[in-house]
Amino acid sequence: MATKLYPWQEDIWHQWQQLIANDRLPHAILCAMPEGTGRDKLVQYFSDTLLCLTQGTEPCGFCHSCDLIQSGNHPDLHWIKPEVEGKSISVEQIRQCNSWALESSQFNAKRMIIIEPAEKMTESAANALLKTLEAPPKNCQFVLLASSLHHLLPTIRSRCQTWQQPVISAEVITQWLLETEELTVNTQSIILNRYLPLAVKSFYQDKKQVSHQQLLSHFSVCVQSSFCNTADVVKTLLKLEDEGLCWLSYLLSDIQKRQLGIVTDWIHCDEKETVERLAKSISSNLIYKQYLSLNTLRQQLNDHPGLNKELLLTQWLFEFIGE
Ligand SMILES: [Zn+2]
């Protein structure tokens, strides 16, 4: 098969293989794993294995079922995502899942229903799924993919066996990127991308590290001058969406640490000079206030994409010279 798992997934995969071999798979698996760990690949490989007609612990890659998976046309594989990216998974979509779950397999084998991201199910969608999980149809395997467990109904969680990806070490990420992409990465970029290997990869390959540097330098100039030229910062932030605000939030958190005399565990561990300079030139009260309002602003922008982001960001930046 085309899919080869990532090195940090091998432990979980071996445990799943044991469950498959011993016929002890729970009918619903909840993968509580952030995006950026390659969770899709793990679940795809699991699904390929269960649908393969050889019924082994790896997909054979040659049977009719494996052929259909490769052509993206397997009738027993249903991967449910929001109909519009970023929106909810509707109750109608879950009702359709429930009806697939009750159908018989086209190949007299398993049916796979994968829901991603499970936290995007509306409450009525989650309740509709719950009914099926409470009385699981035979030979139907559910997999729920979620970034965190917090947004899922406890009743859904209690009906699934939960699997989490353990934190992937900086050494594993560094080694993997060197071997597969010939990329040399620094520790700051790994911390900045929350130890998520695919996010680190994209940080370098999509030139986000350049944008990160630009943002830091524009922001430093902006908040340290009495003129407060917000245009460059806002322009960079609009290009980056939430990621840019997340980096700024980390920066403000590092500045607060410096002001409190904490000099270890900074996210921006390679930007000591910038952090030191900002910690000296902006009052700790103002940094604290701006840190809180930035996090509120991020939440608002995520919840209400229609808001005037440019205006709100400009207002937030002007608060730095408002005192
Ligand atoms: Zn096969």
PDB file of C-alpha atoms and ligand atoms in Angstrom:
ATOM      1  CA  MET A   1       0.000   0.000   0.000  1.00  0.00           C
ATOM      2  CA  ALA A   2       1.058   3.593  -0.525  1.00  0.00           C
ATOM      3  CA  THR A   3       0.847   4.385   3.156  1.00  0.00           C
ATOM      4  CA  LYS A   4       3.834   3.835   5.344  1.00  0.00           C
ATOM      5  CA  LEU A   5       3.401   4.895   8.932  1.00  0.00           C
ATOM      6  CA  TYR A   6       5.469   7.572  10.628  1.00  0.00           C
ATOM      7  CA  PRO A   7       8.084   6.315  13.124  1.00  0.00           C
ATOM      8  CA  TRP A   8       6.229   7.768  16.148  1.00  0.00           C
ATOM      9  CA  GLN A   9       3.105   5.771  15.220  1.00  0.00           C
ATOM     10  CA  GLU A  10       4.696   2.347  15.331  1.00  0.00           C
ATOM     11  CA  ASP A  11       3.967   1.675  19.017  1.00  0.00           C
ATOM     12  CA  ILE A  12       0.253   2.365  18.666  1.00  0.00           C
ATOM     13  CA  TRP A  13       0.122   0.437  15.412  1.00  0.00           C
ATOM     14  CA  HIS A  14       1.710  -2.662  16.970  1.00  0.00           C
ATOM     15  CA  GLN A  15      -0.846  -2.554  19.761  1.00  0.00           C
ATOM     16  CA  TRP A  16      -3.664  -2.250  17.228  1.00  0.00           C
ATOM     17  CA  GLN A  17      -2.234  -5.186  15.293  1.00  0.00           C
ATOM     18  CA  GLN A  18      -2.395  -7.272  18.476  1.00  0.00           C
ATOM     19  CA  LEU A  19      -6.044  -6.302  18.928  1.00  0.00           C
ATOM     20  CA  ILE A  20      -6.795  -7.239  15.307  1.00  0.00           C
ATOM     21  CA  ALA A  21      -4.915 -10.549  15.562  1.00  0.00           C
ATOM     22  CA  ASN A  22      -6.728 -11.485  18.789  1.00  0.00           C
ATOM     23  CA  ASP A  23     -10.097 -10.299  17.501  1.00  0.00           C
ATOM     24  CA  ARG A  24     -10.366  -7.884  20.407  1.00  0.00           C
ATOM     25  CA  LEU A  25     -10.941  -4.606  18.605  1.00  0.00           C
ATOM     26  CA  PRO A  26     -13.439  -2.333  20.354  1.00  0.00           C
ATOM     27  CA  HIS A  27     -16.247  -1.327  17.969  1.00  0.00           C
ATOM     28  CA  ALA A  28     -15.377   2.357  18.340  1.00  0.00           C
ATOM     29  CA  ILE A  29     -11.917   3.878  18.584  1.00  0.00           C
ATOM     30  CA  LEU A  30     -11.368   7.502  19.519  1.00  0.00           C
ATOM     31  CA  CYS A  31      -8.043   8.893  18.352  1.00  0.00           C
ATOM     32  CA  ALA A  32      -7.399  11.966  20.479  1.00  0.00           C
ATOM     33  CA  MET A  33      -4.495  13.254  18.447  1.00  0.00           C
ATOM     34  CA  PRO A  34      -3.777  16.743  17.186  1.00  0.00           C
ATOM     35  CA  GLU A  35      -3.462  17.443  13.496  1.00  0.00           C
ATOM     36  CA  GLY A  36       0.193  17.602  12.618  1.00  0.00           C
ATOM     37  CA  THR A  37       0.884  14.130  14.025  1.00  0.00           C
ATOM     38  CA  GLY A  38      -0.207  12.426  10.798  1.00  0.00           C
ATOM     39  CA  ARG A  39      -3.275  10.878  12.437  1.00  0.00           C
ATOM     40  CA  ASP A  40      -4.976  10.485   9.025  1.00  0.00           C
ATOM     41  CA  LYS A  41      -2.214   8.190   7.864  1.00  0.00           C
ATOM     42  CA  LEU A  42      -2.508   5.972  10.931  1.00  0.00           C
ATOM     43  CA  VAL A  43      -6.274   5.676  10.591  1.00  0.00           C
ATOM     44  CA  GLN A  44      -6.073   5.143   6.833  1.00  0.00           C
ATOM     45  CA  TYR A  45      -3.640   2.264   7.335  1.00  0.00           C
ATOM     46  CA  PHE A  46      -5.862   0.767  10.031  1.00  0.00           C
ATOM     47  CA  SER A  47      -8.858   1.044   7.735  1.00  0.00           C
ATOM     48  CA  ASP A  48      -6.943  -0.475   4.782  1.00  0.00           C
ATOM     49  CA  THR A  49      -6.004  -3.406   7.009  1.00  0.00           C
ATOM     50  CA  LEU A  50      -9.536  -4.066   8.222  1.00  0.00           C
ATOM     51  CA  LEU A  51     -11.028  -3.824   4.738  1.00  0.00           C
ATOM     52  CA  CYS A  52      -8.366  -5.990   3.065  1.00  0.00           C
ATOM     53  CA  LEU A  53      -9.873  -9.312   2.032  1.00  0.00           C
ATOM     54  CA  THR A  54      -6.895 -11.296   3.394  1.00  0.00           C
ATOM     55  CA  GLN A  55      -8.053 -10.296   6.917  1.00  0.00           C
ATOM     56  CA  GLY A  56      -4.481 -10.104   8.181  1.00  0.00           C
ATOM     57  CA  THR A  57      -2.719  -7.486  10.269  1.00  0.00           C
ATOM     58  CA  GLU A  58      -1.445  -5.490   7.259  1.00  0.00           C
ATOM     59  CA  PRO A  59      -3.184  -4.588   4.003  1.00  0.00           C
ATOM     60  CA  CYS A  60      -1.991  -6.908   1.195  1.00  0.00           C
ATOM     61  CA  GLY A  61      -2.106  -4.211  -1.485  1.00  0.00           C
ATOM     62  CA  PHE A  62      -3.269  -6.634  -4.196  1.00  0.00           C
ATOM     63  CA  CYS A  63      -6.812  -7.825  -3.438  1.00  0.00           C
ATOM     64  CA  HIS A  64      -9.939  -6.292  -4.982  1.00  0.00           C
ATOM     65  CA  SER A  65     -10.659  -4.396  -1.782  1.00  0.00           C
ATOM     66  CA  CYS A  66      -7.139  -2.912  -1.659  1.00  0.00           C
ATOM     67  CA  ASP A  67      -7.534  -1.925  -5.348  1.00  0.00           C
ATOM     68  CA  LEU A  68     -10.783  -0.123  -4.593  1.00  0.00           C
ATOM     69  CA  ILE A  69      -9.188   1.748  -1.680  1.00  0.00           C
ATOM     70  CA  GLN A  70      -6.347   2.886  -3.909  1.00  0.00           C
ATOM     71  CA  SER A  71      -8.795   4.176  -6.503  1.00  0.00           C
ATOM     72  CA  GLY A  72     -10.755   5.934  -3.727  1.00  0.00           C
ATOM     73  CA  ASN A  73     -13.955   3.969  -4.445  1.00  0.00           C
ATOM     74  CA  HIS A  74     -14.390   1.450  -1.661  1.00  0.00           C
ATOM     75  CA  PRO A  75     -18.128   1.132  -0.945  1.00  0.00           C
ATOM     76  CA  ASP A  76     -17.584   0.063   2.683  1.00  0.00           C
ATOM     77  CA  LEU A  77     -15.338   3.001   3.592  1.00  0.00           C
ATOM     78  CA  HIS A  78     -17.054   6.204   4.733  1.00  0.00           C
ATOM     79  CA  TRP A  79     -14.866   9.105   5.823  1.00  0.00           C
ATOM     80  CA  ILE A  80     -17.147  11.806   7.257  1.00  0.00           C
ATOM     81  CA  LYS A  81     -15.918  15.399   7.308  1.00  0.00           C
ATOM     82  CA  PRO A  82     -17.731  18.755   7.544  1.00  0.00           C
ATOM     83  CA  GLU A  83     -19.363  19.532   4.185  1.00  0.00           C
ATOM     84  CA  VAL A  84     -17.763  22.973   4.309  1.00  0.00           C
ATOM     85  CA  GLU A  85     -14.249  23.108   5.776  1.00  0.00           C
ATOM     86  CA  GLY A  86     -14.215  24.469   9.317  1.00  0.00           C
ATOM     87  CA  LYS A  87     -17.995  24.076   9.731  1.00  0.00           C
ATOM     88  CA  SER A  88     -19.957  21.460  11.687  1.00  0.00           C
ATOM     89  CA  ILE A  89     -20.739  17.834  10.957  1.00  0.00           C
ATOM     90  CA  SER A  90     -24.514  17.801  10.715  1.00  0.00           C
ATOM     91  CA  VAL A  91     -27.092  15.449  12.177  1.00  0.00           C
ATOM     92  CA  GLU A  92     -28.060  14.480   8.601  1.00  0.00           C
ATOM     93  CA  GLN A  93     -24.502  13.310   7.934  1.00  0.00           C
ATOM     94  CA  ILE A  94     -24.534  11.194  11.095  1.00  0.00           C
ATOM     95  CA  ARG A  95     -27.970   9.737  10.250  1.00  0.00           C
ATOM     96  CA  GLN A  96     -26.475   8.663   6.922  1.00  0.00           C
ATOM     97  CA  CYS A  97     -23.606   7.024   8.873  1.00  0.00           C
ATOM     98  CA  ASN A  98     -26.081   5.211  11.049  1.00  0.00           C
ATOM     99  CA  SER A  99     -27.803   3.821   7.994  1.00  0.00           C
ATOM    100  CA  TRP A 100     -24.459   2.705   6.456  1.00  0.00           C
ATOM    101  CA  ALA A 101     -23.618   1.059   9.775  1.00  0.00           C
ATOM    102  CA  LEU A 102     -26.725  -1.109   9.480  1.00  0.00           C
ATOM    103  CA  GLU A 103     -26.200  -2.087   5.843  1.00  0.00           C
ATOM    104  CA  SER A 104     -24.324  -5.256   5.059  1.00  0.00           C
ATOM    105  CA  SER A 105     -20.837  -5.065   3.617  1.00  0.00           C
ATOM    106  CA  GLN A 106     -20.432  -5.236  -0.154  1.00  0.00           C
ATOM    107  CA  PHE A 107     -17.656  -7.802   0.395  1.00  0.00           C
ATOM    108  CA  ASN A 108     -18.964  -9.679   3.374  1.00  0.00           C
ATOM    109  CA  ALA A 109     -16.262  -7.992   5.445  1.00  0.00           C
ATOM    110  CA  LYS A 110     -16.046  -4.964   7.724  1.00  0.00           C
ATOM    111  CA  ARG A 111     -17.529  -1.528   7.115  1.00  0.00           C
ATOM    112  CA  MET A 112     -15.477   1.458   8.221  1.00  0.00           C
ATOM    113  CA  ILE A 113     -16.941   4.744   9.398  1.00  0.00           C
ATOM    114  CA  ILE A 114     -14.415   7.457  10.183  1.00  0.00           C
ATOM    115  CA  ILE A 115     -15.543  10.797  11.634  1.00  0.00           C
ATOM    116  CA  GLU A 116     -13.104  13.706  11.441  1.00  0.00           C
ATOM    117  CA  PRO A 117     -12.937  15.981  13.334  1.00  0.00           C
ATOM    118  CA  ALA A 118     -15.341  14.407  15.811  1.00  0.00           C
ATOM    119  CA  GLU A 119     -15.458  17.605  17.895  1.00  0.00           C
ATOM    120  CA  LYS A 120     -17.158  19.291  14.944  1.00  0.00           C
ATOM    121  CA  MET A 121     -20.321  17.187  15.364  1.00  0.00           C
ATOM    122  CA  THR A 122     -23.277  19.308  16.425  1.00  0.00           C
ATOM    123  CA  GLU A 123     -24.915  18.242  19.682  1.00  0.00           C
ATOM    124  CA  SER A 124     -27.790  16.573  17.833  1.00  0.00           C
ATOM    125  CA  ALA A 125     -25.295  14.839  15.516  1.00  0.00           C
ATOM    126  CA  ALA A 126     -23.389  13.520  18.549  1.00  0.00           C
ATOM    127  CA  ASN A 127     -26.639  12.295  20.112  1.00  0.00           C
ATOM    128  CA  ALA A 128     -27.614  10.533  16.899  1.00  0.00           C
ATOM    129  CA  LEU A 129     -24.218   8.805  16.817  1.00  0.00           C
ATOM    130  CA  LEU A 130     -24.548   7.842  20.466  1.00  0.00           C
ATOM    131  CA  LYS A 131     -27.593   5.694  19.728  1.00  0.00           C
ATOM    132  CA  THR A 132     -25.572   3.650  17.227  1.00  0.00           C
ATOM    133  CA  LEU A 133     -22.557   3.394  19.513  1.00  0.00           C
ATOM    134  CA  GLU A 134     -24.792   2.092  22.289  1.00  0.00           C
ATOM    135  CA  ALA A 135     -26.014  -0.782  20.120  1.00  0.00           C
ATOM    136  CA  PRO A 136     -23.121  -1.297  17.722  1.00  0.00           C
ATOM    137  CA  PRO A 137     -23.970  -3.118  14.503  1.00  0.00           C
ATOM    138  CA  LYS A 138     -21.900  -6.201  13.803  1.00  0.00           C
ATOM    139  CA  ASN A 139     -18.788  -5.820  11.651  1.00  0.00           C
ATOM    140  CA  CYS A 140     -18.906  -2.066  11.618  1.00  0.00           C
ATOM    141  CA  GLN A 141     -15.810  -0.262  12.850  1.00  0.00           C
ATOM    142  CA  PHE A 142     -16.121   3.346  14.000  1.00  0.00           C
ATOM    143  CA  VAL A 143     -13.104   5.635  14.288  1.00  0.00           C
ATOM    144  CA  LEU A 144     -13.453   9.140  15.703  1.00  0.00           C
ATOM    145  CA  LEU A 145     -10.619  11.592  15.189  1.00  0.00           C
ATOM    146  CA  ALA A 146     -10.424  14.531  17.568  1.00  0.00           C
ATOM    147  CA  SER A 147      -7.762  17.087  18.438  1.00  0.00           C
ATOM    148  CA  SER A 148      -8.754  17.128  22.067  1.00  0.00           C
ATOM    149  CA  LEU A 149     -11.228  15.331  24.272  1.00  0.00           C
ATOM    150  CA  HIS A 150     -12.677  18.482  25.810  1.00  0.00           C
ATOM    151  CA  HIS A 151     -15.237  19.244  23.127  1.00  0.00           C
ATOM    152  CA  LEU A 152     -16.716  15.758  22.978  1.00  0.00           C
ATOM    153  CA  LEU A 153     -19.755  14.660  24.957  1.00  0.00           C
ATOM    154  CA  PRO A 154     -18.673  12.479  27.895  1.00  0.00           C
ATOM    155  CA  THR A 155     -21.263   9.929  26.779  1.00  0.00           C
ATOM    156  CA  ILE A 156     -19.539   9.627  23.383  1.00  0.00           C
ATOM    157  CA  ARG A 157     -16.127   9.324  25.036  1.00  0.00           C
ATOM    158  CA  SER A 158     -17.336   6.602  27.359  1.00  0.00           C
ATOM    159  CA  ARG A 159     -18.538   4.519  24.372  1.00  0.00           C
ATOM    160  CA  CYS A 160     -15.133   4.583  22.674  1.00  0.00           C
ATOM    161  CA  GLN A 161     -11.709   3.250  23.473  1.00  0.00           C
ATOM    162  CA  THR A 162      -9.447   6.298  23.540  1.00  0.00           C
ATOM    163  CA  TRP A 163      -5.951   6.342  22.051  1.00  0.00           C
ATOM    164  CA  GLN A 164      -3.594   9.272  22.353  1.00  0.00           C
ATOM    165  CA  GLN A 165      -0.379  10.024  20.538  1.00  0.00           C
ATOM    166  CA  PRO A 166       2.333  10.434  23.197  1.00  0.00           C
ATOM    167  CA  VAL A 167       4.360  13.660  22.880  1.00  0.00           C
ATOM    168  CA  ILE A 168       6.920  13.240  20.126  1.00  0.00           C
ATOM    169  CA  SER A 169      10.410  14.203  21.245  1.00  0.00           C
ATOM    170  CA  ALA A 170      12.475  16.917  19.574  1.00  0.00           C
ATOM    171  CA  GLU A 171      15.107  14.259  18.775  1.00  0.00           C
ATOM    172  CA  VAL A 172      12.612  12.071  16.895  1.00  0.00           C
ATOM    173  CA  ILE A 173      11.301  15.067  14.926  1.00  0.00           C
ATOM    174  CA  THR A 174      14.811  16.337  14.103  1.00  0.00           C
ATOM    175  CA  GLN A 175      15.960  12.902  12.966  1.00  0.00           C
ATOM    176  CA  TRP A 176      12.844  12.258  10.873  1.00  0.00           C
ATOM    177  CA  LEU A 177      13.069  15.588   9.022  1.00  0.00           C
ATOM    178  CA  LEU A 178      16.779  15.111   8.379  1.00  0.00           C
ATOM    179  CA  GLU A 179      16.299  11.602   7.003  1.00  0.00           C
ATOM    180  CA  THR A 180      13.167  12.155   4.930  1.00  0.00           C
ATOM    181  CA  GLU A 181      13.479  15.787   3.821  1.00  0.00           C
ATOM    182  CA  GLU A 182      17.153  16.582   4.427  1.00  0.00           C
ATOM    183  CA  LEU A 183      15.909  19.428   6.594  1.00  0.00           C
ATOM    184  CA  THR A 184      17.919  20.726   9.528  1.00  0.00           C
ATOM    185  CA  VAL A 185      15.566  22.239  12.086  1.00  0.00           C
ATOM    186  CA  ASN A 186      16.170  24.138  15.323  1.00  0.00           C
ATOM    187  CA  THR A 187      14.582  23.453  18.691  1.00  0.00           C
ATOM    188  CA  GLN A 188      12.690  26.763  18.722  1.00  0.00           C
ATOM    189  CA  SER A 189      10.768  25.790  15.581  1.00  0.00           C
ATOM    190  CA  ILE A 190       9.807  22.465  17.171  1.00  0.00           C
ATOM    191  CA  ILE A 191       8.522  24.133  20.357  1.00  0.00           C
ATOM    192  CA  LEU A 192       6.782  26.838  18.330  1.00  0.00           C
ATOM    193  CA  ASN A 193       4.941  24.101  16.425  1.00  0.00           C
ATOM    194  CA  ARG A 194       3.974  22.265  19.621  1.00  0.00           C
ATOM    195  CA  TYR A 195       6.107  19.190  18.879  1.00  0.00           C
ATOM    196  CA  LEU A 196       3.913  18.335  15.879  1.00  0.00           C
ATOM    197  CA  PRO A 197       6.234  16.912  13.209  1.00  0.00           C
ATOM    198  CA  LEU A 198       4.091  17.748  10.166  1.00  0.00           C
ATOM    199  CA  ALA A 199       3.625  21.316  11.411  1.00  0.00           C
ATOM    200  CA  VAL A 200       7.405  21.675  11.786  1.00  0.00           C
ATOM    201  CA  LYS A 201       7.848  20.343   8.259  1.00  0.00           C
ATOM    202  CA  SER A 202       5.354  22.856   6.888  1.00  0.00           C
ATOM    203  CA  PHE A 203       6.988  25.636   8.930  1.00  0.00           C
ATOM    204  CA  TYR A 204      10.149  25.172   6.859  1.00  0.00           C
ATOM    205  CA  GLN A 205       8.803  23.985   3.526  1.00  0.00           C
ATOM    206  CA  ASP A 206       6.055  26.594   3.289  1.00  0.00           C
ATOM    207  CA  LYS A 207       8.501  29.325   4.343  1.00  0.00           C
ATOM    208  CA  LYS A 208       6.564  30.083   7.516  1.00  0.00           C
ATOM    209  CA  GLN A 209       9.842  30.611   9.369  1.00  0.00           C
ATOM    210  CA  VAL A 210      10.406  33.640   7.124  1.00  0.00           C
ATOM    211  CA  SER A 211       6.953  35.003   8.012  1.00  0.00           C
ATOM    212  CA  HIS A 212       7.648  34.319  11.688  1.00  0.00           C
ATOM    213  CA  GLN A 213      10.848  36.388  11.543  1.00  0.00           C
ATOM    214  CA  GLN A 214       9.052  39.161   9.660  1.00  0.00           C
ATOM    215  CA  LEU A 215       6.265  39.239  12.213  1.00  0.00           C
ATOM    216  CA  LEU A 216       8.695  39.482  15.136  1.00  0.00           C
ATOM    217  CA  SER A 217      10.683  42.281  13.553  1.00  0.00           C
ATOM    218  CA  HIS A 218       7.623  44.291  12.387  1.00  0.00           C
ATOM    219  CA  PHE A 219       5.999  43.857  15.793  1.00  0.00           C
ATOM    220  CA  SER A 220       9.141  44.993  17.660  1.00  0.00           C
ATOM    221  CA  VAL A 221       9.458  48.114  15.522  1.00  0.00           C
ATOM    222  CA  CYS A 222       5.754  48.881  15.809  1.00  0.00           C
ATOM    223  CA  VAL A 223       5.379  48.688  19.595  1.00  0.00           C
ATOM    224  CA  GLN A 224       8.688  50.385  20.398  1.00  0.00           C
ATOM    225  CA  SER A 225       8.164  53.487  18.285  1.00  0.00           C
ATOM    226  CA  SER A 226       5.897  56.294  19.378  1.00  0.00           C
ATOM    227  CA  PHE A 227       4.465  56.384  15.879  1.00  0.00           C
ATOM    228  CA  CYS A 228       3.207  52.778  16.051  1.00  0.00           C
ATOM    229  CA  ASN A 229       3.174  51.891  12.377  1.00  0.00           C
ATOM    230  CA  THR A 230       0.703  49.022  12.457  1.00  0.00           C
ATOM    231  CA  ALA A 231       0.396  48.436   8.709  1.00  0.00           C
ATOM    232  CA  ASP A 232       3.291  45.949   8.305  1.00  0.00           C
ATOM    233  CA  VAL A 233       2.293  43.887  11.337  1.00  0.00           C
ATOM    234  CA  VAL A 234      -1.355  43.753  10.284  1.00  0.00           C
ATOM    235  CA  LYS A 235      -0.418  42.812   6.728  1.00  0.00           C
ATOM    236  CA  THR A 236       1.732  39.919   7.959  1.00  0.00           C
ATOM    237  CA  LEU A 237      -0.962  38.785  10.396  1.00  0.00           C
ATOM    238  CA  LEU A 238      -3.686  38.816   7.750  1.00  0.00           C
ATOM    239  CA  LYS A 239      -1.536  36.552   5.580  1.00  0.00           C
ATOM    240  CA  LEU A 240      -0.915  34.113   8.440  1.00  0.00           C
ATOM    241  CA  GLU A 241      -4.405  33.794   9.946  1.00  0.00           C
ATOM    242  CA  ASP A 242      -4.549  32.273  13.447  1.00  0.00           C
ATOM    243  CA  GLU A 243      -0.997  30.961  13.379  1.00  0.00           C
ATOM    244  CA  GLY A 244       0.447  34.491  13.439  1.00  0.00           C
ATOM    245  CA  LEU A 245      -1.677  35.439  16.451  1.00  0.00           C
ATOM    246  CA  CYS A 246      -0.597  32.263  18.175  1.00  0.00           C
ATOM    247  CA  TRP A 247       3.089  33.207  17.642  1.00  0.00           C
ATOM    248  CA  LEU A 248       2.429  36.706  19.026  1.00  0.00           C
ATOM    249  CA  SER A 249       0.699  35.194  22.032  1.00  0.00           C
ATOM    250  CA  TYR A 250       3.791  33.010  22.635  1.00  0.00           C
ATOM    251  CA  LEU A 251       6.015  36.078  22.303  1.00  0.00           C
ATOM    252  CA  LEU A 252       4.000  38.041  24.869  1.00  0.00           C
ATOM    253  CA  SER A 253       4.096  35.042  27.182  1.00  0.00           C
ATOM    254  CA  ASP A 254       7.914  34.874  26.823  1.00  0.00           C
ATOM    255  CA  ILE A 255       8.161  38.617  27.564  1.00  0.00           C
ATOM    256  CA  GLN A 256       6.071  38.151  30.713  1.00  0.00           C
ATOM    257  CA  LYS A 257       8.344  35.301  31.804  1.00  0.00           C
ATOM    258  CA  ARG A 258      11.376  37.569  31.327  1.00  0.00           C
ATOM    259  CA  GLN A 259       9.715  40.338  33.338  1.00  0.00           C
ATOM    260  CA  LEU A 260       9.077  37.855  36.143  1.00  0.00           C
ATOM    261  CA  GLY A 261      12.733  36.846  36.084  1.00  0.00           C
ATOM    262  CA  ILE A 262      12.115  33.435  34.503  1.00  0.00           C
ATOM    263  CA  VAL A 263      14.833  32.856  31.919  1.00  0.00           C
ATOM    264  CA  THR A 264      14.254  29.204  31.062  1.00  0.00           C
ATOM    265  CA  ASP A 265      11.499  27.457  29.095  1.00  0.00           C
ATOM    266  CA  TRP A 266      10.912  30.266  26.663  1.00  0.00           C
ATOM    267  CA  ILE A 267       9.246  29.319  23.413  1.00  0.00           C
ATOM    268  CA  HIS A 268      11.337  31.920  21.600  1.00  0.00           C
ATOM    269  CA  CYS A 269      14.560  30.448  22.951  1.00  0.00           C
ATOM    270  CA  ASP A 270      16.534  31.669  19.895  1.00  0.00           C
ATOM    271  CA  GLU A 271      15.169  35.230  20.120  1.00  0.00           C
ATOM    272  CA  LYS A 272      16.620  36.203  23.479  1.00  0.00           C
ATOM    273  CA  GLU A 273      17.637  39.680  22.316  1.00  0.00           C
ATOM    274  CA  THR A 274      14.166  40.556  21.007  1.00  0.00           C
ATOM    275  CA  VAL A 275      12.456  39.234  24.142  1.00  0.00           C
ATOM    276  CA  GLU A 276      14.899  41.097  26.431  1.00  0.00           C
ATOM    277  CA  ARG A 277      14.452  44.349  24.534  1.00  0.00           C
ATOM    278  CA  LEU A 278      10.639  44.197  24.571  1.00  0.00           C
ATOM    279  CA  ALA A 279      10.597  43.168  28.243  1.00  0.00           C
ATOM    280  CA  LYS A 280      12.546  46.326  29.076  1.00  0.00           C
ATOM    281  CA  SER A 281      10.614  48.759  26.910  1.00  0.00           C
ATOM    282  CA  ILE A 282       6.990  47.783  27.659  1.00  0.00           C
ATOM    283  CA  SER A 283       5.475  47.820  31.139  1.00  0.00           C
ATOM    284  CA  SER A 284       4.524  44.473  32.628  1.00  0.00           C
ATOM    285  CA  ASN A 285       0.962  45.665  33.258  1.00  0.00           C
ATOM    286  CA  LEU A 286       0.509  46.543  29.620  1.00  0.00           C
ATOM    287  CA  ILE A 287       2.022  43.252  28.393  1.00  0.00           C
ATOM    288  CA  TYR A 288      -0.283  41.305  30.709  1.00  0.00           C
ATOM    289  CA  LYS A 289      -3.353  43.262  29.588  1.00  0.00           C
ATOM    290  CA  GLN A 290      -2.448  42.881  25.914  1.00  0.00           C
ATOM    291  CA  TYR A 291      -1.734  39.180  26.333  1.00  0.00           C
ATOM    292  CA  LEU A 292      -5.211  38.595  27.752  1.00  0.00           C
ATOM    293  CA  SER A 293      -6.936  40.714  25.125  1.00  0.00           C
ATOM    294  CA  LEU A 294      -5.001  39.005  22.326  1.00  0.00           C
ATOM    295  CA  ASN A 295      -6.220  35.607  23.483  1.00  0.00           C
ATOM    296  CA  THR A 296      -9.793  36.900  23.653  1.00  0.00           C
ATOM    297  CA  LEU A 297      -9.408  38.389  20.192  1.00  0.00           C
ATOM    298  CA  ARG A 298      -8.126  35.072  18.795  1.00  0.00           C
ATOM    299  CA  GLN A 299     -11.162  33.304  20.209  1.00  0.00           C
ATOM    300  CA  GLN A 300     -13.525  35.894  18.725  1.00  0.00           C
ATOM    301  CA  LEU A 301     -11.910  35.690  15.306  1.00  0.00           C
ATOM    302  CA  ASN A 302     -12.100  31.887  15.344  1.00  0.00           C
ATOM    303  CA  ASP A 303     -15.733  31.873  16.442  1.00  0.00           C
ATOM    304  CA  HIS A 304     -16.856  34.655  14.087  1.00  0.00           C
ATOM    305  CA  PRO A 305     -14.884  34.570  10.832  1.00  0.00           C
ATOM    306  CA  GLY A 306     -16.959  37.467   9.434  1.00  0.00           C
ATOM    307  CA  LEU A 307     -15.464  40.039  11.845  1.00  0.00           C
ATOM    308  CA  ASN A 308     -13.307  42.869  10.496  1.00  0.00           C
ATOM    309  CA  LYS A 309      -9.955  41.349  11.378  1.00  0.00           C
ATOM    310  CA  GLU A 310      -7.887  44.212  10.007  1.00  0.00           C
ATOM    311  CA  LEU A 311      -9.690  46.780  12.155  1.00  0.00           C
ATOM    312  CA  LEU A 312      -9.600  44.661  15.329  1.00  0.00           C
ATOM    313  CA  LEU A 313      -5.888  43.915  14.952  1.00  0.00           C
ATOM    314  CA  THR A 314      -5.090  47.575  14.351  1.00  0.00           C
ATOM    315  CA  GLN A 315      -7.055  48.561  17.461  1.00  0.00           C
ATOM    316  CA  TRP A 316      -5.227  45.931  19.489  1.00  0.00           C
ATOM    317  CA  LEU A 317      -1.827  47.221  18.319  1.00  0.00           C
ATOM    318  CA  PHE A 318      -2.744  50.839  19.114  1.00  0.00           C
ATOM    319  CA  GLU A 319      -3.331  49.803  22.726  1.00  0.00           C
ATOM    320  CA  PHE A 320       0.465  49.524  23.038  1.00  0.00           C
ATOM    321  CA  ILE A 321       0.825  53.290  22.717  1.00  0.00           C
ATOM    322  CA  GLY A 322      -2.507  54.108  24.335  1.00  0.00           C
ATOM    323  CA  GLU A 323      -1.090  54.667  27.801  1.00  0.00           C
TER     324      GLU A 323
HETATM  325 ZN    ZN B   1      -5.839  -6.550   0.352  1.00  0.00          ZN
END
